[in-house]
Backbone as JSON Lines, residues from 0, in Angstrom:
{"i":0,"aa":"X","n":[201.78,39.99,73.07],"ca":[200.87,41.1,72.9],"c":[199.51,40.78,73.49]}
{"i":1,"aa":"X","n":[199.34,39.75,73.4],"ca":[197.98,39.55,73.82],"c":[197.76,39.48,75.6]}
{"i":2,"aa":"X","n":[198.7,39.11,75.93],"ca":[199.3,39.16,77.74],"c":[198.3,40.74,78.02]}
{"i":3,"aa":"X","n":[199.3,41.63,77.06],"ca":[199.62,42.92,77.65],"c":[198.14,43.6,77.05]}
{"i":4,"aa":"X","n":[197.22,42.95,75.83],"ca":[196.15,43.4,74.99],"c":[194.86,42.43,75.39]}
{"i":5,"aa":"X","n":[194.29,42.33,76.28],"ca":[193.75,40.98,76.21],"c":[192.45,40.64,75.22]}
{"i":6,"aa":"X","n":[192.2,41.93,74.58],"ca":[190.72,41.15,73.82],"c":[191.14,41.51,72.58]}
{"i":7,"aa":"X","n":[193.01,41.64,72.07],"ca":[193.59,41.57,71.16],"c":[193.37,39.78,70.89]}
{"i":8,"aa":"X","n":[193.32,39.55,69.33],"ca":[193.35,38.3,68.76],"c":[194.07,38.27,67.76]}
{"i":9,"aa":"X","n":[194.8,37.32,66.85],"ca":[195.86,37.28,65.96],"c":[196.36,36.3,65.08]}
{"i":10,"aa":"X","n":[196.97,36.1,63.94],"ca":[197.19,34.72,63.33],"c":[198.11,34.89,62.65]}
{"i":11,"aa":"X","n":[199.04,34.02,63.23],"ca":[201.05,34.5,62.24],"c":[200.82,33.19,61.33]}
{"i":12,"aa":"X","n":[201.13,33.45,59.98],"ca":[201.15,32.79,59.06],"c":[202.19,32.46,58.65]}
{"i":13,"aa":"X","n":[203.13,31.33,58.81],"ca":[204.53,31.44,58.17],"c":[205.15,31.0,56.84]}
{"i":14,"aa":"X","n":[204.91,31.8,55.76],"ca":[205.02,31.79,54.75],"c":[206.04,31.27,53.98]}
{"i":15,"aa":"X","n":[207.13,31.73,55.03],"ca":[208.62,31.12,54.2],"c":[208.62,29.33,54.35]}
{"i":16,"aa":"X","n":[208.14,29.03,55.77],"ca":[208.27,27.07,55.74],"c":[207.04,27.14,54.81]}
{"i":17,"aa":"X","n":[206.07,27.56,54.88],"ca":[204.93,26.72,54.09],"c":[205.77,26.62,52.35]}
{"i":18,"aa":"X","n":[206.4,27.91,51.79],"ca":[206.47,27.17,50.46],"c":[207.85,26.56,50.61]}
{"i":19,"aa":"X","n":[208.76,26.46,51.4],"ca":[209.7,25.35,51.99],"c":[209.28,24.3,51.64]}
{"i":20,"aa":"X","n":[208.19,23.84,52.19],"ca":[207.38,22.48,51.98],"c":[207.28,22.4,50.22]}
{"i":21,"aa":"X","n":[206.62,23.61,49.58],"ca":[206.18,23.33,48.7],"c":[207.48,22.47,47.62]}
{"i":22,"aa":"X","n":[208.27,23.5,47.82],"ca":[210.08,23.19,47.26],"c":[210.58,21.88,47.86]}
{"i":23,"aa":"X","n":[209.77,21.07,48.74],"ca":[210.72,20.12,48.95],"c":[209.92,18.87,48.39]}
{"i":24,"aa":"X","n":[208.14,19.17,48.24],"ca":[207.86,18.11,47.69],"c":[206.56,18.82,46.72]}
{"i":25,"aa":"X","n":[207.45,19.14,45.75],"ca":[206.62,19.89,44.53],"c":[205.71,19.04,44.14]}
{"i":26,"aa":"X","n":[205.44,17.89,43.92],"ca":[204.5,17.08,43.22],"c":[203.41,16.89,44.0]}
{"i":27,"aa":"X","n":[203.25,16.96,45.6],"ca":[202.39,17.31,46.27],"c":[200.84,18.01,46.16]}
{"i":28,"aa":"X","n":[202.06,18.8,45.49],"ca":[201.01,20.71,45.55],"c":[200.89,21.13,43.99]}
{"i":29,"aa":"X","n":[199.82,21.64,43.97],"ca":[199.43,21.36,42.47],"c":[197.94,22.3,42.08]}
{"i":30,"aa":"X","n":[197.65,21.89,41.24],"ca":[196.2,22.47,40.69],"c":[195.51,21.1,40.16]}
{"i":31,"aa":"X","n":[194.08,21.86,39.58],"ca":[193.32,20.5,38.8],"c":[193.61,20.91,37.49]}
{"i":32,"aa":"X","n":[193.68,20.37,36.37],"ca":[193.79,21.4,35.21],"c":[192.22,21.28,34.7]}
{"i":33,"aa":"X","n":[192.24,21.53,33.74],"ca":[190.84,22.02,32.42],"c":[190.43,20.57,32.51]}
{"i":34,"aa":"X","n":[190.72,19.74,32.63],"ca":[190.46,18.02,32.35],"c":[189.94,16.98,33.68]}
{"i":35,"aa":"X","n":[190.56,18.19,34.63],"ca":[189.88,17.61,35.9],"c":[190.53,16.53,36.86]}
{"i":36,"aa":"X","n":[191.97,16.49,36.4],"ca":[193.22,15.59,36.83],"c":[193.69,16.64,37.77]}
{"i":37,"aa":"X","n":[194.54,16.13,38.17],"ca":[195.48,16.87,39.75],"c":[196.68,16.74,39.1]}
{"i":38,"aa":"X","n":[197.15,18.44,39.1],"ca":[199.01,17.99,38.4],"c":[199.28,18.75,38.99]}
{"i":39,"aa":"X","n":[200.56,18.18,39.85],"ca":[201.49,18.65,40.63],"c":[202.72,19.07,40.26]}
{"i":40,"aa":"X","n":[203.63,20.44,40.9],"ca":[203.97,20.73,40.7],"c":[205.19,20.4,40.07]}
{"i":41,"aa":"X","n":[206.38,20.48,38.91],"ca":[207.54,20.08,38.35],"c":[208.47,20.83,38.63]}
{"i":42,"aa":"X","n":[208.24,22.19,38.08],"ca":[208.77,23.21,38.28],"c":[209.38,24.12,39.16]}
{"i":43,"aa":"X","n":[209.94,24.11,40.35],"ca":[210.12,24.78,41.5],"c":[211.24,26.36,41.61]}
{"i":44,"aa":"X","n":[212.16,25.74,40.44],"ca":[213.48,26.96,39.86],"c":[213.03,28.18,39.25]}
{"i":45,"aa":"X","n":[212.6,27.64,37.7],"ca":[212.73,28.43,36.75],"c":[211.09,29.11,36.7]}
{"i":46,"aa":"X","n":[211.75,30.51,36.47],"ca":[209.87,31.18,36.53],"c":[209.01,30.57,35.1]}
{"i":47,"aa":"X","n":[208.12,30.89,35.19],"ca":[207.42,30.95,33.7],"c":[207.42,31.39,32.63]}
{"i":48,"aa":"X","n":[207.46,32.84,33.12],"ca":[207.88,34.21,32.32],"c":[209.08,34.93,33.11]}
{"i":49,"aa":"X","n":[209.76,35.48,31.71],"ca":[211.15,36.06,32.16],"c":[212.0,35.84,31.09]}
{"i":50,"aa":"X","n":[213.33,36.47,31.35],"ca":[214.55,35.9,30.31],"c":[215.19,36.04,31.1]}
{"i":51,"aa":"X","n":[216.35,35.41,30.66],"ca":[217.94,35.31,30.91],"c":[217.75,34.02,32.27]}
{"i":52,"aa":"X","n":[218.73,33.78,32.83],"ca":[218.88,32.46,33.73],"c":[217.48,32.15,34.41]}
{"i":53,"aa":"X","n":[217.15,31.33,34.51],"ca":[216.16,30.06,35.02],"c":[214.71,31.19,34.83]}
{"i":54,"aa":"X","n":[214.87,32.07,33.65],"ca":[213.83,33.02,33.28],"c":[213.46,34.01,34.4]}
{"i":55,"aa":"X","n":[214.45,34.24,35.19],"ca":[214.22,35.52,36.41],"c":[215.06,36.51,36.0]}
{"i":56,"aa":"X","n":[215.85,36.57,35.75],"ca":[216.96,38.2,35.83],"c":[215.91,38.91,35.34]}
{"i":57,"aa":"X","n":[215.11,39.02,34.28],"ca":[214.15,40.2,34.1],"c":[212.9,39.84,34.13]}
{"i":58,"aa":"X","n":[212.05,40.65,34.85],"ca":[210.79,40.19,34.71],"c":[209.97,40.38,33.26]}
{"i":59,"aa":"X","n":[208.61,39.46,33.86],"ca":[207.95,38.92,32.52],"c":[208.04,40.61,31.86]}
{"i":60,"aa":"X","n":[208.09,40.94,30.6],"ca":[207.63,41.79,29.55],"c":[207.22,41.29,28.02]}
{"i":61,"aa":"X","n":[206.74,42.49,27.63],"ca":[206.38,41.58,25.85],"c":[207.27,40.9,25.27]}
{"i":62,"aa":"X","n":[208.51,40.54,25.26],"ca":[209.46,40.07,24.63],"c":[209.99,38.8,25.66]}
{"i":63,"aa":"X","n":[209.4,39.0,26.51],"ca":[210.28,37.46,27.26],"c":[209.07,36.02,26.4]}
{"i":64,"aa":"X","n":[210.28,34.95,27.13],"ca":[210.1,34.07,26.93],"c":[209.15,33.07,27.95]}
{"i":65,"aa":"X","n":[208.15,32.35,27.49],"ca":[206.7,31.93,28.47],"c":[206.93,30.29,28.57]}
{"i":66,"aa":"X","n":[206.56,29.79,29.7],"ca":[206.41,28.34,29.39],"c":[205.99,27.64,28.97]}
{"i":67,"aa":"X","n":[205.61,26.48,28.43],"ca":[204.65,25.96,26.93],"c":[203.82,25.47,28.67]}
{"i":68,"aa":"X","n":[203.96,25.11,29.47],"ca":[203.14,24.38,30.69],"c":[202.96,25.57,31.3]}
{"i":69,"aa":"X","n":[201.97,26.05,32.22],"ca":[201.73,27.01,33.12],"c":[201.26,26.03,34.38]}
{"i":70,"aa":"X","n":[201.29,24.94,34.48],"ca":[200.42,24.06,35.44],"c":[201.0,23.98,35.84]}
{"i":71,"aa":"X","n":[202.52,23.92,35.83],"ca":[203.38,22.72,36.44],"c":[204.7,23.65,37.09]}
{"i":72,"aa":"X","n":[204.47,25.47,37.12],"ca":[205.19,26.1,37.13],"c":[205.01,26.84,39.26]}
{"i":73,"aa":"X","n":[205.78,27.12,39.93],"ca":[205.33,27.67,40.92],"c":[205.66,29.05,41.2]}
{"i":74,"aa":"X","n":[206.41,29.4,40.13],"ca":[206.06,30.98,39.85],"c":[206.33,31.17,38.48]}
{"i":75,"aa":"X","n":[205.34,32.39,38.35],"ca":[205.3,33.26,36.73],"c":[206.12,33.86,36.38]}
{"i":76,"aa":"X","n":[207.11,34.64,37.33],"ca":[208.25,35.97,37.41],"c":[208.91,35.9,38.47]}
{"i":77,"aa":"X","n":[210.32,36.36,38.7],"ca":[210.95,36.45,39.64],"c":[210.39,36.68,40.64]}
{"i":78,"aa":"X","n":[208.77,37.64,40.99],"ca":[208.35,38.03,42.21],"c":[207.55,37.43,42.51]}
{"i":79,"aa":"X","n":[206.55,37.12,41.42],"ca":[205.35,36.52,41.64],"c":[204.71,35.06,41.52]}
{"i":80,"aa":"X","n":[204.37,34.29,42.57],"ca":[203.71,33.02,42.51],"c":[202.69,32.69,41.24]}
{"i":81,"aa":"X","n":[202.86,31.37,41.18],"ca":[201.29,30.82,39.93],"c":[200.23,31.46,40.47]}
{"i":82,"aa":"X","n":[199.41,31.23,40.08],"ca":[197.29,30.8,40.84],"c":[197.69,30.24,41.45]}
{"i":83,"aa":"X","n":[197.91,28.99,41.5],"ca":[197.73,27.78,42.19],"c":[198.95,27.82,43.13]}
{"i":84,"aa":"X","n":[200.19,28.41,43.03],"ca":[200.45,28.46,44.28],"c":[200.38,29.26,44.96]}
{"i":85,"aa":"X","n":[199.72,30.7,44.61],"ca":[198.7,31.61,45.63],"c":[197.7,31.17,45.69]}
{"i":86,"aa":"X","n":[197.46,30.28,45.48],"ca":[195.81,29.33,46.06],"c":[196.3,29.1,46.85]}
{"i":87,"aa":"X","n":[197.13,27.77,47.23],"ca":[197.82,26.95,48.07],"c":[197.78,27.46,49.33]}
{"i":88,"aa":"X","n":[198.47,28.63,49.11],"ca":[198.72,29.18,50.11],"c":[198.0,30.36,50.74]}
{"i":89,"aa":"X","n":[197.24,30.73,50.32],"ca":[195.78,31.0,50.88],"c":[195.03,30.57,51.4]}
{"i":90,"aa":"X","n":[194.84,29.08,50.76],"ca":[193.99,27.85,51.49],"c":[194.76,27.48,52.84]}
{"i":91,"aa":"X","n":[195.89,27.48,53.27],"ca":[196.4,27.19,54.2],"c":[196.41,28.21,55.19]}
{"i":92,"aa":"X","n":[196.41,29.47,55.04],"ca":[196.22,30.33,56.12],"c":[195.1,30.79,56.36]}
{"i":93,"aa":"X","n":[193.81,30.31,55.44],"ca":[192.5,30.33,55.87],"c":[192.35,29.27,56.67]}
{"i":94,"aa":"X","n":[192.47,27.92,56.47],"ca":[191.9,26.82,57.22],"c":[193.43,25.61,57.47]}
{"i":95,"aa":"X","n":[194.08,26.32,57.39],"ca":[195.39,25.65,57.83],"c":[195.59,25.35,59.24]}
{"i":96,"aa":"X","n":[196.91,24.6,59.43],"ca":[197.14,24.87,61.27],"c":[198.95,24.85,61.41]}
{"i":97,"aa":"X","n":[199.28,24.24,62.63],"ca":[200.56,24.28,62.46],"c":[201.35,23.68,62.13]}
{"i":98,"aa":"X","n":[202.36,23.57,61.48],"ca":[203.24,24.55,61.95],"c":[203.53,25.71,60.51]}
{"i":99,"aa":"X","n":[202.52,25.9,60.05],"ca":[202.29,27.37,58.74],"c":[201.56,27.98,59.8]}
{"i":100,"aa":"X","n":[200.07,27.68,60.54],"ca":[199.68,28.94,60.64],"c":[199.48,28.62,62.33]}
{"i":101,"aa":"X","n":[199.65,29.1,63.07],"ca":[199.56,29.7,64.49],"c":[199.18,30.85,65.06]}
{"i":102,"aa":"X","n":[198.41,31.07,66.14],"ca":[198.01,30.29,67.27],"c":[196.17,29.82,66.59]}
{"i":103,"aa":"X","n":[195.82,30.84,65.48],"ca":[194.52,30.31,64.88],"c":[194.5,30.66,63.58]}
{"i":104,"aa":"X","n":[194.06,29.8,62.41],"ca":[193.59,30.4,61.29],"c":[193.25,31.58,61.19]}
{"i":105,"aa":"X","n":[192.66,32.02,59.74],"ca":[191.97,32.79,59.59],"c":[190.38,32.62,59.88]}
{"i":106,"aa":"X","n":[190.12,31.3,59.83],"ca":[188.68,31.07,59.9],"c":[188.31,31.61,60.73]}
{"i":107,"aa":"X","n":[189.3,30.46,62.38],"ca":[188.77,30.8,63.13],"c":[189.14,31.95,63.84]}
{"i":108,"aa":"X","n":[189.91,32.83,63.29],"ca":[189.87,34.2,64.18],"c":[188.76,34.92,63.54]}
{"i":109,"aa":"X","n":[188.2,34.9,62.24],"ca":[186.97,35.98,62.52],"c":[185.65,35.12,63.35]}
{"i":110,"aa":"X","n":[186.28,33.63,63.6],"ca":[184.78,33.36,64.54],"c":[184.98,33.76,66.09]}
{"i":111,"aa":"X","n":[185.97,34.56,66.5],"ca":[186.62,35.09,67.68],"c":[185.86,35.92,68.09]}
């Protein structure tokens, strides 16, 4: 596009390897908690909130069941990521590189 656009600019973020990564080395990637330690992730399967198998078949509602840890979880509900691993991965397609984000961040495409 940019061939055919030339003062077109752009930034493909690839979302599916980046939390690939996260799933292959959960302890990596993490948050700080309330105490100011770095805890990485445990959790990679089972949501946080939810019931029935690995707490996904239904999403979170008043009656599901919650995790006693929220730190250590990399998603809340069948759909939705922690904080911290929508941090993660925010932080990486702001000031990331490749092979998640190509041909430029976000930074530097608004310095474009």
């Amino acid at each position: 596009m940019k061939s055919e656009l030339g003062d077109m600019n752009y930034s493909f973020f690839n979302s599916t390897f980046a939390m690939q990564e996260i799933f292959k080395h959960p302890s990596d990637y993490g948050m700080i908690d309330r105490r100011s330690f770095f805890v990485g992730f445990t959790e990679v399967e089972a949501a946080c909130c939810g019931l029935r198998d690995l707490n996904a078949k239904v999403a979170c509602i008043p009656i599901s069941l919650y995790c006693s840890d929220r730190t250590n979880h990399v998603f809340w509900d069948f759909y939705h990521p922690m904080e911290a691993t929508a941090g993660i991965l925010a932080a990486d397609l702001v000031d990331g590189s490749g092979p998640h984000v190509y041909h430029v961040n976000v930074r530097q495409l608004s310095g474009l």
